[in-house]
Protein backbone atom coordinates (compact mmCIF):
# COMPACT_ATOMS: atom_id res chain seq x y z
CA UNK A 1 0.00 0.00 0.00
CA UNK A 2 2.81 2.41 0.83
CA UNK A 3 4.60 1.75 -2.47
CA UNK A 4 1.42 2.08 -4.55
CA UNK A 5 0.86 5.78 -3.86
CA UNK A 6 -2.69 5.10 -2.66
CA UNK A 7 -1.93 6.51 0.80
CA UNK A 8 -1.47 9.96 -0.72
CA UNK A 9 -4.64 10.02 -2.80
CA UNK A 10 -6.31 12.81 -0.78
CA UNK A 11 -3.11 14.40 0.55
CA UNK A 12 -1.97 17.88 -0.53
CA UNK A 13 0.28 17.87 -3.59
CA UNK A 14 2.59 20.33 -1.84
CA UNK A 15 3.42 17.58 0.66
CA UNK A 16 3.91 14.77 -1.86
CA UNK A 17 0.31 13.65 -2.22
CA UNK A 18 -1.98 13.46 -5.25
CA UNK A 19 -4.79 15.80 -4.12
CA UNK A 20 -7.08 13.65 -6.28
CA UNK A 21 -10.81 14.34 -6.79
CA UNK A 22 -13.18 12.74 -4.31
CA UNK A 23 -14.45 10.39 -7.02
CA UNK A 24 -10.99 8.84 -7.34
CA UNK A 25 -10.79 8.18 -3.62
CA UNK A 26 -14.23 6.59 -3.64
CA UNK A 27 -13.38 4.28 -6.53
CA UNK A 28 -10.19 3.17 -4.76
CA UNK A 29 -12.21 2.50 -1.60
CA UNK A 30 -14.73 0.39 -3.52
CA UNK A 31 -11.99 -1.69 -5.17
CA UNK A 32 -10.06 -2.26 -1.95
CA UNK A 33 -13.14 -3.12 0.10
CA UNK A 34 -14.31 -5.63 -2.49
CA UNK A 35 -10.90 -7.30 -2.55
CA UNK A 36 -10.11 -7.21 1.19
CA UNK A 37 -12.11 -5.14 3.64
CA UNK A 38 -9.34 -5.35 6.26
CA UNK A 39 -6.94 -3.63 3.88
CA UNK A 40 -9.57 -1.04 3.03
CA UNK A 41 -10.25 -0.24 6.68
CA UNK A 42 -6.62 0.13 7.75
CA UNK A 43 -5.87 2.57 4.94
CA UNK A 44 -9.16 4.42 5.51
CA UNK A 45 -7.93 5.40 8.98
CA UNK A 46 -4.80 6.80 7.33
CA UNK A 47 -6.79 9.13 5.06
CA UNK A 48 -8.72 10.47 8.04
CA UNK A 49 -5.46 11.28 9.80
CA UNK A 50 -4.12 13.02 6.69
CA UNK A 51 -7.23 15.21 6.45
CA UNK A 52 -6.97 16.17 10.11
CA UNK A 53 -3.29 17.06 9.79
CA UNK A 54 -3.79 19.00 6.56
CA UNK A 55 -6.50 21.20 8.09
CA UNK A 56 -4.68 24.13 9.66
CA UNK A 57 -1.19 25.42 10.31
CA UNK A 58 0.63 23.81 13.22
CA UNK A 59 4.00 22.27 13.98
CA UNK A 60 2.71 18.70 13.67
CA UNK A 61 1.59 19.36 10.09
CA UNK A 62 5.03 20.41 8.98
CA UNK A 63 6.74 17.49 10.70
CA UNK A 64 4.27 14.68 9.97
CA UNK A 65 2.27 15.38 6.83
CA UNK A 66 4.91 14.74 4.16
CA UNK A 67 5.78 11.13 5.15
CA UNK A 68 2.05 10.36 5.42
CA UNK A 69 1.41 11.92 2.00
CA UNK A 70 4.24 10.27 0.08
CA UNK A 71 3.60 6.80 1.51
CA UNK A 72 6.63 6.62 3.78
CA UNK A 73 4.46 6.29 6.91
CA UNK A 74 1.05 4.84 7.75
CA UNK A 75 -1.26 6.56 10.25
CA UNK A 76 -4.13 5.46 12.45
CA UNK A 77 -6.81 7.35 14.36
CA UNK A 78 -8.66 6.98 17.65
CA UNK A 79 -11.55 9.39 18.13
CA UNK A 80 -14.96 7.72 17.65
CA UNK A 81 -15.36 7.74 21.45
CA UNK A 82 -15.80 11.53 21.23
CA UNK A 83 -19.33 10.93 19.97
CA UNK A 84 -20.26 9.75 23.49
CA UNK A 85 -19.91 13.32 24.83
CA UNK A 86 -20.79 14.58 27.46
CA UNK A 87 -19.38 11.29 28.70
CA UNK A 88 -15.60 11.38 28.62
CA UNK A 89 -14.23 7.93 27.72
CA UNK A 90 -10.94 9.72 27.02
CA UNK A 91 -10.30 12.79 29.16
CA UNK A 92 -7.73 15.32 27.95
CA UNK A 93 -6.12 17.56 30.54
CA UNK A 94 -4.13 20.64 29.44
CA UNK A 95 -0.59 20.81 30.82
CA UNK A 96 1.62 23.82 31.48
CA UNK A 97 3.38 24.77 28.27
CA UNK A 98 0.57 23.66 25.96
CA UNK A 99 0.92 19.87 26.12
CA UNK A 100 -1.82 17.39 26.98
CA UNK A 101 -2.40 14.44 29.29
CA UNK A 102 -4.80 11.67 28.20
CA UNK A 103 -6.63 9.29 30.55
CA UNK A 104 -9.34 6.73 29.85
CA UNK A 105 -10.09 3.91 27.46
CA UNK A 106 -10.17 3.76 23.67
CA UNK A 107 -12.49 0.81 22.90
CA UNK A 108 -11.26 0.28 19.33
CA UNK A 109 -7.92 1.05 17.72
CA UNK A 110 -7.20 -0.29 14.24
CA UNK A 111 -3.73 -0.99 12.87
CA UNK A 112 -1.75 -1.77 16.01
CA UNK A 113 1.69 -2.93 14.93
CA UNK A 114 1.08 -1.61 11.41
CA UNK A 115 0.84 2.14 11.98
CA UNK A 116 3.80 4.47 12.40
CA UNK A 117 1.83 7.28 14.10
CA UNK A 118 -1.75 7.92 15.18
CA UNK A 119 -4.02 10.83 15.97
CA UNK A 120 -5.68 10.56 19.37
CA UNK A 121 -8.81 12.51 20.20
CA UNK A 122 -10.05 13.46 23.64
CA UNK A 123 -12.26 16.02 25.36
CA UNK A 124 -11.54 18.27 28.30
CA UNK A 125 -13.76 18.84 31.33
CA UNK A 126 -14.45 22.26 29.86
CA UNK A 127 -15.97 20.82 26.68
CA UNK A 128 -13.05 21.30 24.31
CA UNK A 129 -12.14 18.65 21.72
CA UNK A 130 -8.43 18.08 21.21
CA UNK A 131 -6.42 15.91 18.82
CA UNK A 132 -2.74 15.14 19.12
CA UNK A 133 -0.16 12.99 17.34
CA UNK A 134 1.14 10.06 19.38
CA UNK A 135 3.28 6.97 18.87
CA UNK A 136 1.30 3.70 18.53
CA UNK A 137 3.42 1.59 20.85
CA UNK A 138 3.30 0.41 24.45
CA UNK A 139 4.79 3.18 26.58
CA UNK A 140 4.25 4.92 29.91
CA UNK A 141 0.60 5.97 29.93
CA UNK A 142 -0.45 3.77 26.97
CA UNK A 143 -1.15 0.04 27.16
CA UNK A 144 -2.81 -1.98 24.38
CA UNK A 145 -5.12 -4.90 25.03
CA UNK A 146 -4.64 -8.23 23.33
CA UNK A 147 -6.01 -8.24 19.75
CA UNK A 148 -9.80 -8.20 19.93
CA UNK A 149 -11.64 -11.33 18.79
CA UNK A 150 -14.11 -10.22 16.14
CA UNK A 151 -16.43 -11.88 13.63
CA UNK A 152 -14.70 -10.15 10.73
CA UNK A 153 -11.68 -8.04 9.79
CA UNK A 154 -9.25 -9.77 12.14
CA UNK A 155 -6.50 -8.67 9.76
CA UNK A 156 -6.94 -5.07 10.93
CA UNK A 157 -5.10 -5.85 14.18
CA UNK A 158 -7.69 -4.04 16.27
CA UNK A 159 -7.01 -3.57 19.99
CA UNK A 160 -8.29 -1.46 22.85
CA UNK A 161 -6.06 1.19 24.41
CA UNK A 162 -5.79 1.97 28.11
CA UNK A 163 -4.60 5.53 28.71
CA UNK A 164 -3.22 6.31 32.14
CA UNK A 165 -1.37 9.58 32.00
CA UNK A 166 -0.17 9.53 28.39
CA UNK A 167 1.43 12.92 27.77
CA UNK A 168 2.17 14.67 24.49
CA UNK A 169 4.08 17.95 23.99
CA UNK A 170 2.57 21.16 22.66
CA UNK A 171 4.04 20.66 19.19
CA UNK A 172 2.11 17.36 18.84
CA UNK A 173 -1.29 19.06 19.29
CA UNK A 174 -3.25 19.27 16.03
CA UNK A 175 -6.76 20.50 16.93
CA UNK A 176 -8.36 22.43 19.78
CA UNK A 177 -11.99 23.48 19.34
CA UNK A 178 -15.29 23.57 21.28
CA UNK A 179 -17.12 20.25 21.20
CA UNK A 180 -20.23 21.65 19.50
CA UNK A 181 -18.14 23.16 16.73
CA UNK A 182 -16.42 19.82 16.15
CA UNK A 183 -19.70 17.86 16.35
CA UNK A 184 -21.43 20.16 13.84
CA UNK A 185 -18.86 19.17 11.23
CA UNK A 186 -18.69 15.51 12.31
CA UNK A 187 -22.39 14.60 12.48
CA UNK A 188 -23.26 14.91 8.77
CA UNK A 189 -20.25 12.88 7.57
CA UNK A 190 -21.65 9.50 8.52
CA UNK A 191 -24.98 10.13 6.83
CA UNK A 192 -23.22 9.62 3.47
CA UNK A 193 -23.07 6.17 1.89
CA UNK A 194 -19.78 4.42 2.54
CA UNK A 195 -18.08 3.48 -0.76
CA UNK A 196 -16.89 0.27 0.91
CA UNK A 197 -20.52 -0.89 1.12
CA UNK A 198 -20.80 -0.53 -2.65
CA UNK A 199 -17.46 -2.28 -3.15
CA UNK A 200 -18.43 -5.33 -1.10
CA UNK A 201 -21.77 -5.44 -2.93
CA UNK A 202 -20.02 -5.37 -6.30
CA UNK A 203 -17.62 -8.14 -5.26
CA UNK A 204 -20.52 -10.31 -4.10
CA UNK A 205 -22.32 -9.81 -7.42
CA UNK A 206 -19.16 -10.80 -9.29
CA UNK A 207 -19.12 -14.03 -7.27
CA UNK A 208 -22.78 -14.58 -8.06
CA UNK A 209 -22.14 -14.09 -11.78
CA UNK A 210 -19.27 -16.57 -11.70
CA UNK A 211 -21.19 -19.28 -9.81
CA UNK A 212 -22.89 -20.68 -12.90
CA UNK A 213 -25.99 -21.64 -10.90
CA UNK A 214 -29.44 -21.45 -12.50
CA UNK A 215 -30.86 -18.01 -11.97
CA UNK A 216 -27.64 -16.59 -10.50
CA UNK A 217 -26.78 -14.47 -13.52
CA UNK A 218 -30.32 -13.10 -13.71
CA UNK A 219 -30.31 -12.26 -9.99
CA UNK A 220 -26.92 -10.59 -10.31
CA UNK A 221 -28.17 -8.51 -13.23
CA UNK A 222 -31.18 -7.24 -11.28
CA UNK A 223 -29.11 -6.40 -8.21
CA UNK A 224 -26.39 -4.76 -10.31
CA UNK A 225 -28.98 -2.40 -11.80
CA UNK A 226 -30.02 -1.43 -8.27
CA UNK A 227 -26.37 -0.96 -7.31
CA UNK A 228 -25.81 1.46 -10.19
CA UNK A 229 -28.87 3.47 -9.13
CA UNK A 230 -27.79 3.64 -5.48
CA UNK A 231 -24.25 4.65 -6.44
CA UNK A 232 -25.52 7.49 -8.65
CA UNK A 233 -27.84 8.77 -5.93
CA UNK A 234 -25.25 8.52 -3.17
CA UNK A 235 -22.48 10.25 -5.06
CA UNK A 236 -24.76 12.96 -6.42
CA UNK A 237 -25.66 13.86 -2.85
CA UNK A 238 -22.00 13.83 -1.84
CA UNK A 239 -20.83 15.94 -4.81
CA UNK A 240 -23.71 18.26 -5.58
CA UNK A 241 -25.38 19.01 -2.24
CA UNK A 242 -23.61 21.07 0.45
CA UNK A 243 -22.53 19.07 3.51
CA UNK A 244 -25.12 19.24 6.25
CA UNK A 245 -28.07 19.50 3.85
CA UNK A 246 -30.56 16.79 2.78
CA UNK A 247 -29.54 14.55 5.68
CA UNK A 248 -32.80 12.60 5.50
CA UNK A 249 -32.18 11.86 1.81
CA UNK A 250 -28.60 10.82 2.52
CA UNK A 251 -29.74 8.43 5.26
CA UNK A 252 -32.41 6.96 2.99
CA UNK A 253 -29.85 6.20 0.28
CA UNK A 254 -27.43 4.83 2.87
CA UNK A 255 -30.01 2.36 4.19
CA UNK A 256 -30.87 1.31 0.61
CA UNK A 257 -27.19 0.57 0.10
CA UNK A 258 -27.15 -1.55 3.27
CA UNK A 259 -30.19 -3.51 2.07
CA UNK A 260 -28.57 -4.11 -1.29
CA UNK A 261 -25.30 -5.26 0.29
CA UNK A 262 -27.22 -7.71 2.49
CA UNK A 263 -29.10 -9.07 -0.54
CA UNK A 264 -25.95 -9.42 -2.65
CA UNK A 265 -23.85 -11.14 0.01
CA UNK A 266 -26.74 -13.43 0.91
CA UNK A 267 -27.18 -14.34 -2.75
CA UNK A 268 -23.46 -15.14 -3.05
CA UNK A 269 -23.69 -17.52 -0.08
CA UNK A 270 -26.89 -19.13 -1.38
CA UNK A 271 -25.37 -19.71 -4.82
CA UNK A 272 -22.23 -21.18 -3.23
CA UNK A 273 -24.19 -23.68 -1.16
CA UNK A 274 -22.41 -25.56 1.60
CA UNK A 275 -19.03 -24.75 0.07
CA UNK A 276 -19.66 -21.09 0.78
CA UNK A 277 -19.34 -21.73 4.52
CA UNK A 278 -15.74 -22.88 4.36
CA UNK A 279 -13.34 -20.39 5.89
CA UNK A 280 -11.47 -20.17 2.59
CA UNK A 281 -14.65 -19.29 0.68
CA UNK A 282 -14.92 -15.64 -0.36
CA UNK A 283 -18.73 -15.61 -0.10
CA UNK A 284 -18.80 -16.09 3.68
CA UNK A 285 -15.98 -13.59 4.11
CA UNK A 286 -17.90 -10.94 2.18
CA UNK A 287 -21.01 -11.68 4.25
CA UNK A 288 -19.05 -11.19 7.48
CA UNK A 289 -17.40 -8.04 6.18
CA UNK A 290 -20.87 -6.75 5.34
CA UNK A 291 -21.83 -7.17 9.01
CA UNK A 292 -18.89 -4.98 9.98
CA UNK A 293 -19.83 -2.28 7.47
CA UNK A 294 -23.32 -2.08 8.98
CA UNK A 295 -21.81 -0.56 12.11
CA UNK A 296 -18.65 1.16 10.88
CA UNK A 297 -18.90 4.84 11.78
CA UNK A 298 -22.38 4.29 13.18
CA UNK A 299 -23.95 7.25 14.98
CA UNK A 300 -27.26 7.44 16.82
CA UNK A 301 -28.88 9.09 13.77
CA UNK A 302 -27.60 6.40 11.41
CA UNK A 303 -28.66 3.59 13.75
CA UNK A 304 -32.14 5.08 14.19
CA UNK A 305 -32.67 5.54 10.46
CA UNK A 306 -31.46 2.02 9.71
CA UNK A 307 -33.68 0.40 12.34
CA UNK A 308 -36.66 2.42 11.12
CA UNK A 309 -36.01 1.29 7.53
CA UNK A 310 -35.91 -2.34 8.66
CA UNK A 311 -39.42 -1.93 10.11
CA UNK A 312 -40.88 -0.83 6.77
Tab-separated table of C-alpha atoms in Angstrom:
chain	number	residue	atom	x	y	z
A	1	UNK	CA	0.000	0.000	0.000
A	2	UNK	CA	2.807	2.411	0.830
A	3	UNK	CA	4.597	1.747	-2.468
A	4	UNK	CA	1.417	2.082	-4.552
A	5	UNK	CA	0.859	5.776	-3.863
A	6	UNK	CA	-2.687	5.102	-2.661
A	7	UNK	CA	-1.930	6.506	0.797
A	8	UNK	CA	-1.471	9.959	-0.716
A	9	UNK	CA	-4.645	10.017	-2.799
A	10	UNK	CA	-6.307	12.815	-0.785
A	11	UNK	CA	-3.107	14.400	0.548
A	12	UNK	CA	-1.966	17.881	-0.532
A	13	UNK	CA	0.279	17.868	-3.593
A	14	UNK	CA	2.593	20.333	-1.845
A	15	UNK	CA	3.417	17.579	0.655
A	16	UNK	CA	3.913	14.771	-1.861
A	17	UNK	CA	0.307	13.646	-2.222
A	18	UNK	CA	-1.984	13.459	-5.249
A	19	UNK	CA	-4.785	15.797	-4.123
A	20	UNK	CA	-7.084	13.649	-6.275
A	21	UNK	CA	-10.811	14.344	-6.793
A	22	UNK	CA	-13.181	12.740	-4.310
A	23	UNK	CA	-14.450	10.393	-7.019
A	24	UNK	CA	-10.992	8.836	-7.343
A	25	UNK	CA	-10.785	8.179	-3.620
A	26	UNK	CA	-14.230	6.593	-3.636
A	27	UNK	CA	-13.382	4.277	-6.526
A	28	UNK	CA	-10.187	3.171	-4.763
A	29	UNK	CA	-12.206	2.504	-1.600
A	30	UNK	CA	-14.727	0.391	-3.523
A	31	UNK	CA	-11.995	-1.688	-5.173
A	32	UNK	CA	-10.057	-2.256	-1.954
A	33	UNK	CA	-13.142	-3.120	0.104
A	34	UNK	CA	-14.309	-5.629	-2.486
A	35	UNK	CA	-10.901	-7.302	-2.545
A	36	UNK	CA	-10.107	-7.211	1.191
A	37	UNK	CA	-12.109	-5.136	3.642
A	38	UNK	CA	-9.339	-5.355	6.256
A	39	UNK	CA	-6.936	-3.629	3.878
A	40	UNK	CA	-9.566	-1.035	3.029
A	41	UNK	CA	-10.252	-0.239	6.677
A	42	UNK	CA	-6.620	0.128	7.755
A	43	UNK	CA	-5.867	2.569	4.944
A	44	UNK	CA	-9.162	4.420	5.506
A	45	UNK	CA	-7.928	5.402	8.977
A	46	UNK	CA	-4.802	6.805	7.327
A	47	UNK	CA	-6.786	9.127	5.057
A	48	UNK	CA	-8.724	10.470	8.040
A	49	UNK	CA	-5.455	11.281	9.803
A	50	UNK	CA	-4.124	13.016	6.692
A	51	UNK	CA	-7.232	15.211	6.452
A	52	UNK	CA	-6.967	16.174	10.113
A	53	UNK	CA	-3.294	17.062	9.789
A	54	UNK	CA	-3.790	19.002	6.564
A	55	UNK	CA	-6.497	21.198	8.090
A	56	UNK	CA	-4.683	24.134	9.656
A	57	UNK	CA	-1.192	25.421	10.308
A	58	UNK	CA	0.633	23.807	13.215
A	59	UNK	CA	4.005	22.269	13.984
A	60	UNK	CA	2.705	18.697	13.672
A	61	UNK	CA	1.585	19.363	10.094
A	62	UNK	CA	5.028	20.408	8.978
A	63	UNK	CA	6.739	17.494	10.695
A	64	UNK	CA	4.273	14.682	9.974
A	65	UNK	CA	2.272	15.380	6.832
A	66	UNK	CA	4.912	14.742	4.160
A	67	UNK	CA	5.776	11.134	5.149
A	68	UNK	CA	2.054	10.364	5.419
A	69	UNK	CA	1.409	11.918	2.001
A	70	UNK	CA	4.238	10.273	0.076
A	71	UNK	CA	3.602	6.797	1.509
A	72	UNK	CA	6.626	6.623	3.779
A	73	UNK	CA	4.460	6.292	6.906
A	74	UNK	CA	1.049	4.838	7.755
A	75	UNK	CA	-1.256	6.564	10.253
A	76	UNK	CA	-4.130	5.462	12.451
A	77	UNK	CA	-6.814	7.355	14.362
A	78	UNK	CA	-8.663	6.976	17.650
A	79	UNK	CA	-11.547	9.389	18.126
A	80	UNK	CA	-14.964	7.718	17.653
A	81	UNK	CA	-15.363	7.738	21.452
A	82	UNK	CA	-15.795	11.529	21.227
A	83	UNK	CA	-19.331	10.929	19.970
A	84	UNK	CA	-20.263	9.746	23.489
A	85	UNK	CA	-19.909	13.323	24.830
A	86	UNK	CA	-20.795	14.578	27.459
A	87	UNK	CA	-19.383	11.287	28.696
A	88	UNK	CA	-15.595	11.375	28.620
A	89	UNK	CA	-14.229	7.927	27.719
A	90	UNK	CA	-10.942	9.720	27.019
A	91	UNK	CA	-10.296	12.786	29.159
A	92	UNK	CA	-7.731	15.316	27.950
A	93	UNK	CA	-6.119	17.560	30.536
A	94	UNK	CA	-4.133	20.640	29.438
A	95	UNK	CA	-0.595	20.807	30.819
A	96	UNK	CA	1.622	23.817	31.477
A	97	UNK	CA	3.378	24.775	28.266
A	98	UNK	CA	0.566	23.661	25.960
A	99	UNK	CA	0.925	19.874	26.116
A	100	UNK	CA	-1.822	17.390	26.981
A	101	UNK	CA	-2.401	14.437	29.286
A	102	UNK	CA	-4.796	11.673	28.203
A	103	UNK	CA	-6.625	9.291	30.554
A	104	UNK	CA	-9.336	6.734	29.850
A	105	UNK	CA	-10.089	3.914	27.464
A	106	UNK	CA	-10.169	3.764	23.668
A	107	UNK	CA	-12.486	0.813	22.900
A	108	UNK	CA	-11.258	0.276	19.326
A	109	UNK	CA	-7.924	1.052	17.723
A	110	UNK	CA	-7.203	-0.295	14.238
A	111	UNK	CA	-3.730	-0.991	12.867
A	112	UNK	CA	-1.749	-1.773	16.010
A	113	UNK	CA	1.688	-2.934	14.935
A	114	UNK	CA	1.079	-1.611	11.409
A	115	UNK	CA	0.840	2.139	11.981
A	116	UNK	CA	3.796	4.472	12.396
A	117	UNK	CA	1.831	7.282	14.104
A	118	UNK	CA	-1.746	7.919	15.184
A	119	UNK	CA	-4.025	10.829	15.972
A	120	UNK	CA	-5.676	10.557	19.370
A	121	UNK	CA	-8.810	12.508	20.198
A	122	UNK	CA	-10.055	13.463	23.639
A	123	UNK	CA	-12.263	16.021	25.361
A	124	UNK	CA	-11.545	18.275	28.302
A	125	UNK	CA	-13.756	18.835	31.328
A	126	UNK	CA	-14.449	22.264	29.861
A	127	UNK	CA	-15.975	20.818	26.675
A	128	UNK	CA	-13.054	21.296	24.309
A	129	UNK	CA	-12.145	18.653	21.716
A	130	UNK	CA	-8.429	18.078	21.210
A	131	UNK	CA	-6.420	15.911	18.825
A	132	UNK	CA	-2.738	15.137	19.124
A	133	UNK	CA	-0.163	12.994	17.342
A	134	UNK	CA	1.142	10.061	19.382
A	135	UNK	CA	3.283	6.973	18.873
A	136	UNK	CA	1.298	3.701	18.532
A	137	UNK	CA	3.424	1.587	20.847
A	138	UNK	CA	3.305	0.412	24.448
A	139	UNK	CA	4.790	3.178	26.579
A	140	UNK	CA	4.250	4.917	29.913
A	141	UNK	CA	0.599	5.968	29.933
A	142	UNK	CA	-0.450	3.771	26.966
A	143	UNK	CA	-1.150	0.038	27.156
A	144	UNK	CA	-2.806	-1.980	24.376
A	145	UNK	CA	-5.121	-4.901	25.028
A	146	UNK	CA	-4.638	-8.234	23.334
A	147	UNK	CA	-6.012	-8.238	19.755
A	148	UNK	CA	-9.799	-8.198	19.926
A	149	UNK	CA	-11.637	-11.327	18.788
A	150	UNK	CA	-14.108	-10.225	16.136
A	151	UNK	CA	-16.432	-11.883	13.631
A	152	UNK	CA	-14.703	-10.147	10.728
A	153	UNK	CA	-11.675	-8.039	9.790
A	154	UNK	CA	-9.252	-9.766	12.144
A	155	UNK	CA	-6.502	-8.672	9.760
A	156	UNK	CA	-6.941	-5.071	10.927
A	157	UNK	CA	-5.100	-5.851	14.176
A	158	UNK	CA	-7.692	-4.042	16.275
A	159	UNK	CA	-7.011	-3.571	19.985
A	160	UNK	CA	-8.292	-1.460	22.852
A	161	UNK	CA	-6.061	1.188	24.412
A	162	UNK	CA	-5.795	1.967	28.107
A	163	UNK	CA	-4.603	5.528	28.711
A	164	UNK	CA	-3.217	6.306	32.141
A	165	UNK	CA	-1.365	9.581	31.999
A	166	UNK	CA	-0.171	9.533	28.388
A	167	UNK	CA	1.432	12.920	27.772
A	168	UNK	CA	2.174	14.669	24.487
A	169	UNK	CA	4.079	17.948	23.986
A	170	UNK	CA	2.567	21.156	22.657
A	171	UNK	CA	4.038	20.656	19.194
A	172	UNK	CA	2.115	17.365	18.840
A	173	UNK	CA	-1.286	19.058	19.288
A	174	UNK	CA	-3.250	19.274	16.031
A	175	UNK	CA	-6.759	20.499	16.927
A	176	UNK	CA	-8.361	22.428	19.780
A	177	UNK	CA	-11.987	23.484	19.345
A	178	UNK	CA	-15.287	23.565	21.278
A	179	UNK	CA	-17.125	20.249	21.204
A	180	UNK	CA	-20.232	21.652	19.503
A	181	UNK	CA	-18.140	23.156	16.733
A	182	UNK	CA	-16.421	19.821	16.155
A	183	UNK	CA	-19.699	17.859	16.347
A	184	UNK	CA	-21.427	20.161	13.841
A	185	UNK	CA	-18.856	19.171	11.234
A	186	UNK	CA	-18.688	15.508	12.305
A	187	UNK	CA	-22.393	14.604	12.477
A	188	UNK	CA	-23.264	14.909	8.772
A	189	UNK	CA	-20.253	12.878	7.575
A	190	UNK	CA	-21.647	9.496	8.523
A	191	UNK	CA	-24.981	10.126	6.827
A	192	UNK	CA	-23.222	9.617	3.474
A	193	UNK	CA	-23.072	6.174	1.889
A	194	UNK	CA	-19.779	4.418	2.543
A	195	UNK	CA	-18.084	3.483	-0.765
A	196	UNK	CA	-16.892	0.272	0.907
A	197	UNK	CA	-20.516	-0.895	1.116
A	198	UNK	CA	-20.800	-0.534	-2.647
A	199	UNK	CA	-17.463	-2.282	-3.150
A	200	UNK	CA	-18.433	-5.327	-1.104
A	201	UNK	CA	-21.766	-5.438	-2.929
A	202	UNK	CA	-20.021	-5.367	-6.301
A	203	UNK	CA	-17.616	-8.138	-5.264
A	204	UNK	CA	-20.523	-10.308	-4.095
A	205	UNK	CA	-22.319	-9.806	-7.416
A	206	UNK	CA	-19.159	-10.795	-9.293
A	207	UNK	CA	-19.121	-14.030	-7.272
A	208	UNK	CA	-22.777	-14.579	-8.057
A	209	UNK	CA	-22.144	-14.090	-11.777
A	210	UNK	CA	-19.273	-16.574	-11.700
A	211	UNK	CA	-21.189	-19.276	-9.807
A	212	UNK	CA	-22.889	-20.676	-12.901
A	213	UNK	CA	-25.994	-21.639	-10.899
A	214	UNK	CA	-29.442	-21.454	-12.501
A	215	UNK	CA	-30.856	-18.009	-11.970
A	216	UNK	CA	-27.638	-16.593	-10.499
A	217	UNK	CA	-26.777	-14.472	-13.519
A	218	UNK	CA	-30.316	-13.100	-13.711
A	219	UNK	CA	-30.310	-12.259	-9.994
A	220	UNK	CA	-26.921	-10.594	-10.312
A	221	UNK	CA	-28.169	-8.506	-13.228
A	222	UNK	CA	-31.184	-7.238	-11.283
A	223	UNK	CA	-29.106	-6.400	-8.215
A	224	UNK	CA	-26.390	-4.758	-10.309
A	225	UNK	CA	-28.980	-2.398	-11.799
A	226	UNK	CA	-30.019	-1.427	-8.267
A	227	UNK	CA	-26.370	-0.962	-7.311
A	228	UNK	CA	-25.813	1.455	-10.186
A	229	UNK	CA	-28.869	3.472	-9.128
A	230	UNK	CA	-27.791	3.638	-5.483
A	231	UNK	CA	-24.253	4.653	-6.440
A	232	UNK	CA	-25.521	7.487	-8.654
A	233	UNK	CA	-27.843	8.766	-5.931
A	234	UNK	CA	-25.246	8.516	-3.165
A	235	UNK	CA	-22.476	10.247	-5.056
A	236	UNK	CA	-24.762	12.955	-6.422
A	237	UNK	CA	-25.665	13.861	-2.849
A	238	UNK	CA	-22.004	13.827	-1.835
A	239	UNK	CA	-20.831	15.935	-4.809
A	240	UNK	CA	-23.714	18.257	-5.579
A	241	UNK	CA	-25.381	19.012	-2.237
A	242	UNK	CA	-23.614	21.067	0.455
A	243	UNK	CA	-22.527	19.068	3.511
A	244	UNK	CA	-25.116	19.236	6.247
A	245	UNK	CA	-28.070	19.496	3.848
A	246	UNK	CA	-30.558	16.792	2.776
A	247	UNK	CA	-29.540	14.552	5.683
A	248	UNK	CA	-32.798	12.598	5.497
A	249	UNK	CA	-32.178	11.861	1.813
A	250	UNK	CA	-28.598	10.816	2.524
A	251	UNK	CA	-29.744	8.425	5.257
A	252	UNK	CA	-32.411	6.960	2.988
A	253	UNK	CA	-29.846	6.203	0.283
A	254	UNK	CA	-27.428	4.832	2.872
A	255	UNK	CA	-30.009	2.363	4.191
A	256	UNK	CA	-30.868	1.313	0.612
A	257	UNK	CA	-27.188	0.566	0.098
A	258	UNK	CA	-27.149	-1.554	3.271
A	259	UNK	CA	-30.192	-3.513	2.074
A	260	UNK	CA	-28.573	-4.109	-1.288
A	261	UNK	CA	-25.301	-5.261	0.295
A	262	UNK	CA	-27.215	-7.710	2.489
A	263	UNK	CA	-29.104	-9.069	-0.543
A	264	UNK	CA	-25.947	-9.420	-2.651
A	265	UNK	CA	-23.846	-11.138	0.006
A	266	UNK	CA	-26.745	-13.434	0.905
A	267	UNK	CA	-27.182	-14.340	-2.745
A	268	UNK	CA	-23.461	-15.145	-3.049
A	269	UNK	CA	-23.694	-17.520	-0.076
A	270	UNK	CA	-26.893	-19.133	-1.377
A	271	UNK	CA	-25.366	-19.708	-4.819
A	272	UNK	CA	-22.228	-21.181	-3.229
A	273	UNK	CA	-24.187	-23.682	-1.164
A	274	UNK	CA	-22.413	-25.563	1.598
A	275	UNK	CA	-19.029	-24.754	0.065
A	276	UNK	CA	-19.660	-21.086	0.776
A	277	UNK	CA	-19.340	-21.732	4.521
A	278	UNK	CA	-15.743	-22.883	4.355
A	279	UNK	CA	-13.340	-20.388	5.890
A	280	UNK	CA	-11.467	-20.174	2.589
A	281	UNK	CA	-14.648	-19.293	0.676
A	282	UNK	CA	-14.919	-15.636	-0.361
A	283	UNK	CA	-18.731	-15.608	-0.097
A	284	UNK	CA	-18.803	-16.087	3.684
A	285	UNK	CA	-15.977	-13.586	4.114
A	286	UNK	CA	-17.897	-10.938	2.177
A	287	UNK	CA	-21.007	-11.679	4.250
A	288	UNK	CA	-19.052	-11.194	7.484
A	289	UNK	CA	-17.397	-8.040	6.178
A	290	UNK	CA	-20.870	-6.749	5.341
A	291	UNK	CA	-21.830	-7.170	9.010
A	292	UNK	CA	-18.891	-4.984	9.979
A	293	UNK	CA	-19.825	-2.279	7.474
A	294	UNK	CA	-23.325	-2.080	8.976
A	295	UNK	CA	-21.810	-0.555	12.113
A	296	UNK	CA	-18.646	1.160	10.880
A	297	UNK	CA	-18.895	4.845	11.775
A	298	UNK	CA	-22.378	4.285	13.180
A	299	UNK	CA	-23.947	7.251	14.975
A	300	UNK	CA	-27.263	7.441	16.818
A	301	UNK	CA	-28.878	9.090	13.774
A	302	UNK	CA	-27.605	6.403	11.415
A	303	UNK	CA	-28.658	3.594	13.747
A	304	UNK	CA	-32.136	5.081	14.187
A	305	UNK	CA	-32.670	5.536	10.460
A	306	UNK	CA	-31.456	2.015	9.709
A	307	UNK	CA	-33.679	0.396	12.344
A	308	UNK	CA	-36.658	2.418	11.120
A	309	UNK	CA	-36.008	1.286	7.530
A	310	UNK	CA	-35.914	-2.344	8.661
A	311	UNK	CA	-39.420	-1.931	10.114
A	312	UNK	CA	-40.876	-0.834	6.768
